[in-house]
Amino acid sequence: MTKVLTVLVAAEHITEAELDDTFTMTIDITDYCYVNGCSVVGLMVDETVPVRELLKAGGAWHRGHRPLHQLRGTV
C-alpha cells in the first residue's frame, strides 16, 4: 500500500507537461539505497527514464520507490 500512496502523492505534484520530463538515476540515489539496504529499481547510474514511465512502474517495484521520492527535486 505504501508504494501506491507514494505514486499517488508524486502524481498529485506533477503537471501533465512534466510527465514528459526525464529522470536520471544518480550515484547519490544508488549510494543511499546501498547504505540503507533498499532494493534497487534496476536503473544504472546516469540512466534516464521518462517521468511518465517512472510513475507507471513505481508501484510495481519491490521497495524500489526511491526514485519517486527524488522526483520532488527534479520536477
mmCIF file of C-alpha atoms in Angstrom:
data_model
loop_
_atom_site.group_PDB
_atom_site.id
_atom_site.type_symbol
_atom_site.label_atom_id
_atom_site.label_comp_id
_atom_site.label_asym_id
_atom_site.label_seq_id
_atom_site.Cartn_x
_atom_site.Cartn_y
_atom_site.Cartn_z
ATOM 1 C CA MET A 1 0.000 0.000 0.000
ATOM 2 C CA THR A 2 2.882 2.376 0.733
ATOM 3 C CA LYS A 3 4.127 2.171 -2.872
ATOM 4 C CA VAL A 4 0.677 3.045 -4.193
ATOM 5 C CA LEU A 5 0.449 6.052 -1.890
ATOM 6 C CA THR A 6 3.946 7.169 -2.936
ATOM 7 C CA VAL A 7 2.862 7.067 -6.587
ATOM 8 C CA LEU A 8 -0.356 8.930 -5.734
ATOM 9 C CA VAL A 9 1.461 11.716 -3.881
ATOM 10 C CA ALA A 10 4.034 12.046 -6.665
ATOM 11 C CA ALA A 11 1.279 12.155 -9.303
ATOM 12 C CA GLU A 12 -0.562 14.886 -7.403
ATOM 13 C CA HIS A 13 2.512 17.124 -7.586
ATOM 14 C CA ILE A 14 3.395 16.570 -11.242
ATOM 15 C CA THR A 15 1.740 18.515 -14.034
ATOM 16 C CA GLU A 16 0.742 16.980 -17.365
ATOM 17 C CA ALA A 17 3.648 18.764 -19.071
ATOM 18 C CA GLU A 18 6.150 17.403 -16.532
ATOM 19 C CA LEU A 19 5.201 13.809 -17.371
ATOM 20 C CA ASP A 20 7.343 14.120 -20.495
ATOM 21 C CA ASP A 21 10.383 15.296 -18.499
ATOM 22 C CA THR A 22 13.101 12.778 -17.734
ATOM 23 C CA PHE A 23 14.597 11.446 -14.520
ATOM 24 C CA THR A 24 18.260 10.483 -14.294
ATOM 25 C CA MET A 25 19.485 7.968 -11.721
ATOM 26 C CA THR A 26 22.329 9.475 -9.702
ATOM 27 C CA ILE A 27 25.147 7.988 -7.666
ATOM 28 C CA ASP A 28 23.617 9.665 -4.589
ATOM 29 C CA ILE A 29 20.435 7.633 -5.005
ATOM 30 C CA THR A 30 22.271 4.348 -5.548
ATOM 31 C CA ASP A 31 24.552 5.080 -2.569
ATOM 32 C CA TYR A 32 21.527 5.845 -0.385
ATOM 33 C CA CYS A 33 19.904 2.558 -1.421
ATOM 34 C CA TYR A 34 23.097 0.604 -0.727
ATOM 35 C CA VAL A 35 23.744 2.179 2.690
ATOM 36 C CA ASN A 36 20.121 1.807 3.813
ATOM 37 C CA GLY A 37 19.533 -1.685 2.440
ATOM 38 C CA CYS A 38 16.897 -0.607 -0.069
ATOM 39 C CA SER A 39 16.132 -2.669 -3.101
ATOM 40 C CA VAL A 40 17.057 -1.008 -6.352
ATOM 41 C CA VAL A 41 14.788 -0.490 -9.332
ATOM 42 C CA GLY A 42 17.212 -1.850 -11.894
ATOM 43 C CA LEU A 43 18.352 1.533 -13.173
ATOM 44 C CA MET A 44 22.055 2.167 -13.601
ATOM 45 C CA VAL A 45 23.812 5.410 -12.633
ATOM 46 C CA ASP A 46 23.228 8.048 -15.343
ATOM 47 C CA GLU A 47 20.378 6.026 -16.860
ATOM 48 C CA THR A 48 17.491 8.276 -17.872
ATOM 49 C CA VAL A 49 13.795 7.386 -17.962
ATOM 50 C CA PRO A 50 10.672 9.456 -18.680
ATOM 51 C CA VAL A 51 8.809 10.575 -15.553
ATOM 52 C CA ARG A 52 5.650 9.012 -17.010
ATOM 53 C CA GLU A 53 7.321 5.573 -17.104
ATOM 54 C CA LEU A 54 8.730 6.031 -13.614
ATOM 55 C CA LEU A 55 5.220 6.630 -12.286
ATOM 56 C CA LYS A 56 3.751 3.687 -14.199
ATOM 57 C CA ALA A 57 6.312 1.286 -12.799
ATOM 58 C CA GLY A 58 6.714 2.925 -9.392
ATOM 59 C CA GLY A 59 4.072 0.899 -7.618
ATOM 60 C CA ALA A 60 5.358 -2.362 -9.024
ATOM 61 C CA TRP A 61 8.964 -2.105 -7.819
ATOM 62 C CA HIS A 62 9.732 -4.063 -4.660
ATOM 63 C CA ARG A 63 10.864 -1.378 -2.190
ATOM 64 C CA GLY A 64 12.289 0.442 -5.189
ATOM 65 C CA HIS A 65 10.327 3.650 -4.900
ATOM 66 C CA ARG A 66 13.348 5.792 -4.021
ATOM 67 C CA PRO A 67 13.407 7.480 -7.464
ATOM 68 C CA LEU A 68 9.822 8.595 -6.913
ATOM 69 C CA HIS A 69 10.926 10.388 -3.767
ATOM 70 C CA GLN A 70 13.658 12.066 -5.793
ATOM 71 C CA LEU A 71 11.176 13.463 -8.308
ATOM 72 C CA ARG A 72 10.324 16.260 -5.920
ATOM 73 C CA GLY A 73 13.822 17.619 -6.516
ATOM 74 C CA THR A 74 13.726 17.319 -10.305
ATOM 75 C CA VAL A 75 10.161 18.162 -11.268
#
